PDB file of C-alpha atoms and ligand atoms in Angstrom:
ATOM      1  CA  MET A   1     -50.114 119.641 -11.790  1.00 82.00           C
ATOM      2  CA  THR A   2     -53.171 120.344 -13.959  1.00 92.00           C
ATOM      3  CA  THR A   3     -56.809 119.305 -14.081  1.00 96.00           C
ATOM      4  CA  PRO A   4     -57.066 115.751 -15.476  1.00 98.00           C
ATOM      5  CA  THR A   5     -58.695 115.276 -18.878  1.00 98.00           C
ATOM      6  CA  LEU A   6     -61.064 112.584 -20.082  1.00 98.00           C
ATOM      7  CA  TYR A   7     -61.295 111.855 -23.798  1.00 98.00           C
ATOM      8  CA  GLY A   8     -64.680 110.182 -24.235  1.00 98.00           C
ATOM      9  CA  TYR A   9     -67.952 109.937 -26.075  1.00 98.00           C
ATOM     10  CA  TYR A  10     -71.327 110.294 -24.404  1.00 97.00           C
ATOM     11  CA  ARG A  11     -72.635 106.974 -25.712  1.00 94.00           C
ATOM     12  CA  SER A  12     -69.464 104.925 -25.257  1.00 95.00           C
ATOM     13  CA  SER A  13     -70.040 102.483 -22.412  1.00 96.00           C
ATOM     14  CA  ALA A  14     -66.300 102.234 -21.710  1.00 97.00           C
ATOM     15  CA  SER A  15     -66.218 106.034 -21.251  1.00 98.00           C
ATOM     16  CA  TRP A  16     -69.392 105.844 -19.176  1.00 98.00           C
ATOM     17  CA  ARG A  17     -67.871 103.503 -16.570  1.00 98.00           C
ATOM     18  CA  VAL A  18     -64.871 105.840 -16.173  1.00 98.00           C
ATOM     19  CA  ARG A  19     -67.249 108.803 -15.758  1.00 98.00           C
ATOM     20  CA  ILE A  20     -68.997 106.930 -12.926  1.00 98.00           C
ATOM     21  CA  ALA A  21     -65.629 106.275 -11.250  1.00 98.00           C
ATOM     22  CA  LEU A  22     -64.671 109.965 -11.558  1.00 98.00           C
ATOM     23  CA  ALA A  23     -68.021 110.992 -10.088  1.00 98.00           C
ATOM     24  CA  TRP A  24     -67.699 108.377  -7.317  1.00 98.00           C
ATOM     25  CA  LYS A  25     -64.304 109.755  -6.323  1.00 98.00           C
ATOM     26  CA  GLY A  26     -65.447 113.363  -6.763  1.00 98.00           C
ATOM     27  CA  ILE A  27     -62.611 114.110  -9.193  1.00 98.00           C
ATOM     28  CA  GLU A  28     -62.933 117.238 -11.312  1.00 97.00           C
ATOM     29  CA  TYR A  29     -61.816 116.852 -14.907  1.00 98.00           C
ATOM     30  CA  ASP A  30     -61.952 118.474 -18.317  1.00 98.00           C
ATOM     31  CA  LEU A  31     -63.860 116.606 -20.981  1.00 97.00           C
ATOM     32  CA  LYS A  32     -62.598 116.351 -24.545  1.00 98.00           C
ATOM     33  CA  PRO A  33     -65.410 114.763 -26.562  1.00 98.00           C
ATOM     34  CA  ILE A  34     -64.388 112.432 -29.405  1.00 98.00           C
ATOM     35  CA  ASP A  35     -67.330 111.885 -31.740  1.00 97.00           C
ATOM     36  CA  LEU A  36     -67.178 108.212 -32.725  1.00 94.00           C
ATOM     37  CA  VAL A  37     -69.912 108.573 -35.335  1.00 90.00           C
ATOM     38  CA  LYS A  38     -67.868 111.268 -37.083  1.00 94.00           C
ATOM     39  CA  LEU A  39     -64.840 108.934 -36.729  1.00 93.00           C
ATOM     40  CA  GLU A  40     -62.858 111.521 -34.771  1.00 97.00           C
ATOM     41  CA  GLN A  41     -61.040 108.589 -33.117  1.00 96.00           C
ATOM     42  CA  LYS A  42     -59.512 107.817 -36.501  1.00 95.00           C
ATOM     43  CA  THR A  43     -57.758 111.157 -36.977  1.00 98.00           C
ATOM     44  CA  GLU A  44     -53.977 111.299 -37.093  1.00 98.00           C
ATOM     45  CA  GLU A  45     -53.983 113.760 -34.206  1.00 97.00           C
ATOM     46  CA  TYR A  46     -55.905 111.316 -31.962  1.00 98.00           C
ATOM     47  CA  ARG A  47     -53.824 108.334 -33.130  1.00 98.00           C
ATOM     48  CA  LYS A  48     -50.683 110.126 -31.957  1.00 97.00           C
ATOM     49  CA  LEU A  49     -52.244 110.526 -28.526  1.00 96.00           C
ATOM     50  CA  VAL A  50     -53.989 107.131 -28.308  1.00 97.00           C
ATOM     51  CA  PRO A  51     -52.498 104.577 -30.736  1.00 97.00           C
ATOM     52  CA  THR A  52     -55.429 102.140 -30.227  1.00 96.00           C
ATOM     53  CA  GLN A  53     -57.790 104.905 -31.486  1.00 96.00           C
ATOM     54  CA  LYS A  54     -60.509 104.178 -28.956  1.00 96.00           C
ATOM     55  CA  VAL A  55     -62.128 106.008 -26.073  1.00 97.00           C
ATOM     56  CA  PRO A  56     -61.807 106.449 -23.169  1.00 98.00           C
ATOM     57  CA  ALA A  57     -58.372 107.925 -22.595  1.00 98.00           C
ATOM     58  CA  PHE A  58     -57.364 109.815 -19.502  1.00 98.00           C
ATOM     59  CA  VAL A  59     -54.647 112.382 -18.934  1.00 98.00           C
ATOM     60  CA  THR A  60     -53.574 112.363 -15.309  1.00 97.00           C
ATOM     61  CA  LYS A  61     -53.003 115.506 -13.248  1.00 95.00           C
ATOM     62  CA  ASP A  62     -49.267 115.148 -13.932  1.00 95.00           C
ATOM     63  CA  GLY A  63     -49.826 114.936 -17.673  1.00 96.00           C
ATOM     64  CA  LYS A  64     -49.492 111.181 -18.276  1.00 97.00           C
ATOM     65  CA  ILE A  65     -51.892 109.438 -20.632  1.00 97.00           C
ATOM     66  CA  LEU A  66     -53.697 106.128 -20.082  1.00 98.00           C
ATOM     67  CA  SER A  67     -56.240 104.190 -22.125  1.00 98.00           C
ATOM     68  CA  GLN A  68     -58.380 101.129 -21.192  1.00 98.00           C
ATOM     69  CA  SER A  69     -61.189 101.865 -18.774  1.00 98.00           C
ATOM     70  CA  GLN A  70     -60.136  99.321 -16.148  1.00 97.00           C
ATOM     71  CA  ALA A  71     -56.507 100.499 -16.150  1.00 98.00           C
ATOM     72  CA  ILE A  72     -57.715 104.093 -15.768  1.00 98.00           C
ATOM     73  CA  MET A  73     -60.014 103.151 -12.897  1.00 98.00           C
ATOM     74  CA  GLU A  74     -57.329 101.143 -11.095  1.00 98.00           C
ATOM     75  CA  TYR A  75     -55.025 104.154 -11.438  1.00 98.00           C
ATOM     76  CA  LEU A  76     -57.753 106.378  -9.949  1.00 98.00           C
ATOM     77  CA  GLU A  77     -58.224 103.937  -7.080  1.00 98.00           C
ATOM     78  CA  GLU A  78     -54.586 104.286  -6.046  1.00 97.00           C
ATOM     79  CA  ALA A  79     -54.145 107.974  -6.876  1.00 97.00           C
ATOM     80  CA  TYR A  80     -57.375 108.958  -5.081  1.00 98.00           C
ATOM     81  CA  PRO A  81     -57.879 106.435  -2.239  1.00 97.00           C
ATOM     82  CA  GLU A  82     -61.005 108.138  -0.802  1.00 97.00           C
ATOM     83  CA  ARG A  83     -64.252 106.209  -1.493  1.00 97.00           C
ATOM     84  CA  PRO A  84     -62.620 102.904  -2.486  1.00 98.00           C
ATOM     85  CA  MET A  85     -63.954 100.958  -5.481  1.00 98.00           C
ATOM     86  CA  PHE A  86     -62.717  97.597  -4.186  1.00 98.00           C
ATOM     87  CA  PRO A  87     -63.671  95.581  -1.102  1.00 97.00           C
ATOM     88  CA  LYS A  88     -60.925  94.678   1.384  1.00 94.00           C
ATOM     89  CA  GLY A  89     -61.048  90.872   1.175  1.00 95.00           C
ATOM     90  CA  LEU A  90     -58.637  89.170  -1.213  1.00 97.00           C
ATOM     91  CA  TYR A  91     -61.250  86.859  -2.733  1.00 98.00           C
ATOM     92  CA  GLN A  92     -63.907  89.568  -3.011  1.00 97.00           C
ATOM     93  CA  LYS A  93     -61.402  91.842  -4.724  1.00 98.00           C
ATOM     94  CA  ALA A  94     -60.758  89.137  -7.308  1.00 98.00           C
ATOM     95  CA  GLU A  95     -64.513  88.673  -7.744  1.00 98.00           C
ATOM     96  CA  VAL A  96     -64.846  92.394  -8.554  1.00 98.00           C
ATOM     97  CA  ARG A  97     -62.165  92.051 -11.243  1.00 98.00           C
ATOM     98  CA  GLU A  98     -63.871  88.900 -12.495  1.00 98.00           C
ATOM     99  CA  ILE A  99     -67.190  90.708 -13.035  1.00 98.00           C
ATOM    100  CA  CYS A 100     -65.393  93.664 -14.658  1.00 98.00           C
ATOM    101  CA  GLN A 101     -63.635  91.323 -17.050  1.00 98.00           C
ATOM    102  CA  ILE A 102     -66.759  89.309 -17.924  1.00 98.00           C
ATOM    103  CA  ILE A 103     -68.189  92.628 -19.085  1.00 98.00           C
ATOM    104  CA  ALA A 104     -65.074  94.307 -20.517  1.00 97.00           C
ATOM    105  CA  CYS A 105     -63.458  91.279 -22.168  1.00 97.00           C
ATOM    106  CA  ASP A 106     -66.316  88.898 -23.025  1.00 96.00           C
ATOM    107  CA  ILE A 107     -69.414  91.036 -23.610  1.00 97.00           C
ATOM    108  CA  HIS A 108     -68.448  94.580 -24.559  1.00 96.00           C
ATOM    109  CA  PRO A 109     -65.911  93.990 -27.376  1.00 95.00           C
ATOM    110  CA  ILE A 110     -68.195  91.877 -29.574  1.00 94.00           C
ATOM    111  CA  GLN A 111     -70.923  94.515 -29.642  1.00 92.00           C
ATOM    112  CA  ASN A 112     -68.901  97.687 -30.036  1.00 88.00           C
ATOM    113  CA  LEU A 113     -69.245 100.013 -32.998  1.00 85.00           C
ATOM    114  CA  GLY A 114     -66.170  98.789 -34.912  1.00 86.00           C
ATOM    115  CA  VAL A 115     -67.464  95.188 -34.799  1.00 93.00           C
ATOM    116  CA  LEU A 116     -71.044  96.171 -35.697  1.00 93.00           C
ATOM    117  CA  ILE A 117     -69.778  97.973 -38.791  1.00 91.00           C
ATOM    118  CA  ARG A 118     -67.692  94.967 -39.830  1.00 94.00           C
ATOM    119  CA  VAL A 119     -70.496  92.441 -39.409  1.00 94.00           C
ATOM    120  CA  ALA A 120     -73.434  94.520 -40.601  1.00 95.00           C
ATOM    121  CA  GLY A 121     -72.123  97.534 -42.533  1.00 94.00           C
ATOM    122  CA  SER A 122     -74.807 100.194 -42.662  1.00 93.00           C
ATOM    123  CA  ASP A 123     -77.696  97.724 -42.128  1.00 94.00           C
ATOM    124  CA  LEU A 124     -79.042  99.117 -38.841  1.00 94.00           C
ATOM    125  CA  GLU A 125     -81.450  96.224 -38.224  1.00 95.00           C
ATOM    126  CA  LYS A 126     -78.644  93.685 -38.639  1.00 96.00           C
ATOM    127  CA  ARG A 127     -76.406  95.720 -36.332  1.00 95.00           C
ATOM    128  CA  ALA A 128     -79.146  95.751 -33.660  1.00 95.00           C
ATOM    129  CA  GLU A 129     -79.754  92.012 -34.007  1.00 96.00           C
ATOM    130  CA  TRP A 130     -76.026  91.235 -33.599  1.00 96.00           C
ATOM    131  CA  ALA A 131     -75.663  93.503 -30.567  1.00 96.00           C
ATOM    132  CA  ARG A 132     -78.851  92.170 -28.929  1.00 97.00           C
ATOM    133  CA  THR A 133     -77.849  88.526 -29.376  1.00 97.00           C
ATOM    134  CA  SER A 134     -74.274  89.121 -28.185  1.00 97.00           C
ATOM    135  CA  ILE A 135     -75.364  90.909 -25.020  1.00 98.00           C
ATOM    136  CA  THR A 136     -78.097  88.337 -24.296  1.00 98.00           C
ATOM    137  CA  LEU A 137     -75.603  85.462 -24.516  1.00 97.00           C
ATOM    138  CA  GLY A 138     -73.114  87.314 -22.318  1.00 98.00           C
ATOM    139  CA  PHE A 139     -75.755  88.260 -19.750  1.00 98.00           C
ATOM    140  CA  LYS A 140     -76.688  84.586 -19.247  1.00 98.00           C
ATOM    141  CA  GLY A 141     -73.199  83.937 -17.848  1.00 98.00           C
ATOM    142  CA  LEU A 142     -73.096  87.219 -15.939  1.00 98.00           C
ATOM    143  CA  GLU A 143     -76.477  86.580 -14.287  1.00 98.00           C
ATOM    144  CA  GLY A 144     -75.276  83.122 -13.212  1.00 98.00           C
ATOM    145  CA  ARG A 145     -72.077  84.510 -11.720  1.00 98.00           C
ATOM    146  CA  LEU A 146     -73.934  87.267  -9.876  1.00 98.00           C
ATOM    147  CA  GLU A 147     -76.201  84.674  -8.299  1.00 98.00           C
ATOM    148  CA  ALA A 148     -73.196  83.577  -6.232  1.00 97.00           C
ATOM    149  CA  CYS A 149     -71.457  86.883  -5.415  1.00 97.00           C
ATOM    150  CA  SER A 150     -74.126  89.588  -5.401  1.00 98.00           C
ATOM    151  CA  GLU A 151     -76.140  90.919  -2.506  1.00 98.00           C
ATOM    152  CA  LYS A 152     -77.402  94.494  -2.769  1.00 98.00           C
ATOM    153  CA  TYR A 153     -74.672  95.189  -5.369  1.00 98.00           C
ATOM    154  CA  CYS A 154     -72.585  93.039  -7.722  1.00 98.00           C
ATOM    155  CA  VAL A 155     -70.190  91.851  -5.026  1.00 98.00           C
ATOM    156  CA  GLY A 156     -71.697  91.945  -1.560  1.00 97.00           C
ATOM    157  CA  ASN A 157     -73.333  94.959   0.000  1.00 97.00           C
ATOM    158  CA  SER A 158     -70.886  97.708  -0.978  1.00 97.00           C
ATOM    159  CA  ILE A 159     -70.591  99.504  -4.274  1.00 98.00           C
ATOM    160  CA  THR A 160     -67.509  98.429  -6.213  1.00 98.00           C
ATOM    161  CA  MET A 161     -65.984  98.954  -9.634  1.00 98.00           C
ATOM    162  CA  ALA A 162     -68.019  95.960 -10.836  1.00 98.00           C
ATOM    163  CA  ASP A 163     -71.185  98.069 -10.428  1.00 98.00           C
ATOM    164  CA  PHE A 164     -69.749 100.758 -12.705  1.00 98.00           C
ATOM    165  CA  PHE A 165     -69.201  98.142 -15.415  1.00 98.00           C
ATOM    166  CA  LEU A 166     -72.672  96.699 -14.850  1.00 98.00           C
ATOM    167  CA  ALA A 167     -74.519 100.023 -15.152  1.00 98.00           C
ATOM    168  CA  SER A 168     -72.789 100.926 -18.409  1.00 97.00           C
ATOM    169  CA  ILE A 169     -73.342  97.568 -20.130  1.00 98.00           C
ATOM    170  CA  VAL A 170     -77.020  97.569 -19.076  1.00 98.00           C
ATOM    171  CA  GLY A 171     -77.205 100.947 -20.827  1.00 96.00           C
ATOM    172  CA  ASN A 172     -76.081  99.212 -24.016  1.00 96.00           C
ATOM    173  CA  ALA A 173     -78.547  96.376 -23.441  1.00 97.00           C
ATOM    174  CA  LYS A 174     -81.388  98.889 -23.202  1.00 96.00           C
ATOM    175  CA  ARG A 175     -80.210 100.688 -26.311  1.00 94.00           C
ATOM    176  CA  TRP A 176     -80.339  97.403 -28.267  1.00 95.00           C
ATOM    177  CA  GLU A 177     -83.644  96.354 -26.672  1.00 96.00           C
ATOM    178  CA  VAL A 178     -82.402  93.219 -24.937  1.00 97.00           C
ATOM    179  CA  ASP A 179     -85.256  91.380 -23.190  1.00 97.00           C
ATOM    180  CA  MET A 180     -84.203  91.991 -19.562  1.00 98.00           C
ATOM    181  CA  SER A 181     -86.949  89.763 -18.087  1.00 97.00           C
ATOM    182  CA  GLU A 182     -84.466  86.861 -18.250  1.00 96.00           C
ATOM    183  CA  PHE A 183     -82.033  88.733 -16.004  1.00 98.00           C
ATOM    184  CA  PRO A 184     -83.690  89.620 -12.680  1.00 98.00           C
ATOM    185  CA  ILE A 185     -80.459  90.038 -10.685  1.00 98.00           C
ATOM    186  CA  ILE A 186     -78.826  92.336 -13.250  1.00 98.00           C
ATOM    187  CA  THR A 187     -82.073  94.324 -13.458  1.00 98.00           C
ATOM    188  CA  ARG A 188     -82.471  94.643  -9.687  1.00 98.00           C
ATOM    189  CA  ILE A 189     -78.894  95.826  -9.122  1.00 98.00           C
ATOM    190  CA  ASN A 190     -79.094  98.261 -12.027  1.00 98.00           C
ATOM    191  CA  ASN A 191     -82.379  99.702 -10.749  1.00 98.00           C
ATOM    192  CA  THR A 192     -80.731 100.377  -7.379  1.00 98.00           C
ATOM    193  CA  LEU A 193     -77.646 101.944  -8.993  1.00 98.00           C
ATOM    194  CA  SER A 194     -79.661 104.183 -11.272  1.00 97.00           C
ATOM    195  CA  THR A 195     -81.110 106.062  -8.276  1.00 97.00           C
ATOM    196  CA  LEU A 196     -77.652 107.202  -7.116  1.00 98.00           C
ATOM    197  CA  PRO A 197     -76.366 110.680  -8.073  1.00 97.00           C
ATOM    198  CA  GLU A 198     -72.932 109.484  -9.247  1.00 97.00           C
ATOM    199  CA  PHE A 199     -74.602 107.104 -11.690  1.00 97.00           C
ATOM    200  CA  GLN A 200     -77.161 109.670 -12.823  1.00 96.00           C
ATOM    201  CA  SER A 201     -74.604 112.401 -13.525  1.00 96.00           C
ATOM    202  CA  ALA A 202     -72.441 109.987 -15.553  1.00 97.00           C
ATOM    203  CA  ASP A 203     -75.386 108.855 -17.673  1.00 94.00           C
ATOM    204  CA  PRO A 204     -74.845 109.406 -21.447  1.00 96.00           C
ATOM    205  CA  PHE A 205     -77.890 111.634 -21.692  1.00 94.00           C
ATOM    206  CA  HIS A 206     -76.485 114.111 -19.167  1.00 94.00           C
ATOM    207  CA  GLN A 207     -73.232 114.674 -21.042  1.00 96.00           C
ATOM    208  CA  PRO A 208     -72.343 117.934 -22.766  1.00 95.00           C
ATOM    209  CA  ASP A 209     -71.622 116.129 -26.063  1.00 96.00           C
ATOM    210  CA  CYS A 210     -75.032 114.395 -26.066  1.00 96.00           C
ATOM    211  CA  PRO A 211     -77.137 115.825 -28.928  1.00 94.00           C
ATOM    212  CA  GLU A 212     -79.782 118.269 -27.750  1.00 92.00           C
ATOM    213  CA  GLU A 213     -82.721 116.090 -28.836  1.00 92.00           C
ATOM    214  CA  LEU A 214     -81.566 113.169 -26.623  1.00 90.00           C
ATOM    215  CA  ARG A 215     -80.398 115.208 -23.655  1.00 87.00           C
ATOM    216  CA  LYS A 216     -82.119 114.844 -20.255  1.00 82.00           C
ATOM    217  CA  ASN A 217     -82.414 117.812 -17.956  1.00 68.00           C
TER     218      ASN A 217
HETATM  219  N1  GSH S   1     -61.419  97.702 -23.612  1.00 60.29           N
HETATM  220  C1  GSH S   1     -61.576  99.102 -23.899  1.00 60.29           C
HETATM  221  C2  GSH S   1     -62.696  99.284 -24.885  1.00 60.29           C
HETATM  222  C3  GSH S   1     -62.621 100.595 -25.606  1.00 60.29           C
HETATM  223  C4  GSH S   1     -63.653 100.665 -26.725  1.00 60.29           C
HETATM  224  O1  GSH S   1     -64.003  99.658 -27.355  1.00 60.29           O
HETATM  225  N2  GSH S   1     -64.143 101.879 -26.973  1.00 60.29           N
HETATM  226  C5  GSH S   1     -65.105 102.062 -28.018  1.00 60.29           C
HETATM  227  C6  GSH S   1     -66.290 102.871 -27.505  1.00 60.29           C
HETATM  228  S1  GSH S   1     -67.126 102.064 -26.164  1.00 60.29           S
HETATM  229  C7  GSH S   1     -64.472 102.838 -29.155  1.00 60.29           C
HETATM  230  O2  GSH S   1     -63.702 103.749 -28.940  1.00 60.29           O
HETATM  231  N3  GSH S   1     -64.825 102.470 -30.383  1.00 60.29           N
HETATM  232  C8  GSH S   1     -64.374 103.168 -31.538  1.00 60.29           C
HETATM  233  C9  GSH S   1     -64.026 102.259 -32.660  1.00 60.29           C
HETATM  234  O3  GSH S   1     -64.105 101.028 -32.490  1.00 60.29           O
HETATM  235  O4  GSH S   1     -63.641 102.799 -33.713  1.00 60.29           O
HETATM  236  C10 GSH S   1     -61.872  99.857 -22.590  1.00 60.29           C
HETATM  237  O5  GSH S   1     -62.438  99.256 -21.671  1.00 60.29           O
HETATM  238  O6  GSH S   1     -61.535 101.044 -22.491  1.00 60.29           O
END
């Protein structure tokens, strides 16, 4: 048994949600930063480890590797049952997965770095416009869904995995200057989450691989 390892990048929202889960569960881990801007995910060495060449990836305490943030988090849920990330009810559990997938499958992929480069090349303004529009369209559906299932948090009154996905995608929305005034429920839940220590410590600007000039104390 060894200390688990997270391969991630400070600004990657998929890595961010796994960091929140690790903090939530109180799991100690080693961080191996993969600098996406320097294309370290494209090296042969990383490809051998993670054939999809994306972050996050997680090496378990018994040395097994996993990629895909939701798969990693569901593994953590079963391997470390303290502080559950799912509610007990069958329907509520499915709602948590539904919110996670709205974010991970419908919103996140169309605004990630690989897509921005393909649609806009090095034109930073065009990249920002694409990301902003994609997140805005996705948030319309997310806001509508949350109207039905949210209370204090995304699903009811307990923190769940859905909140980890929400906090990280709102981080991207802020980065691309999405007008959040259209999304009062998303904003309210995110404001509550951002006061909690597990969310603060997982924030991109508190990570060791965050450049000095962006780092928060
Ligand atoms: N569905 C994956 C998404 C992984 C993903 O898109 N990661 C991005 C960073 S957030 C990445 O590694 N991008 C590098 C690239 O596209 O070259 C997950 O949830 O883990």
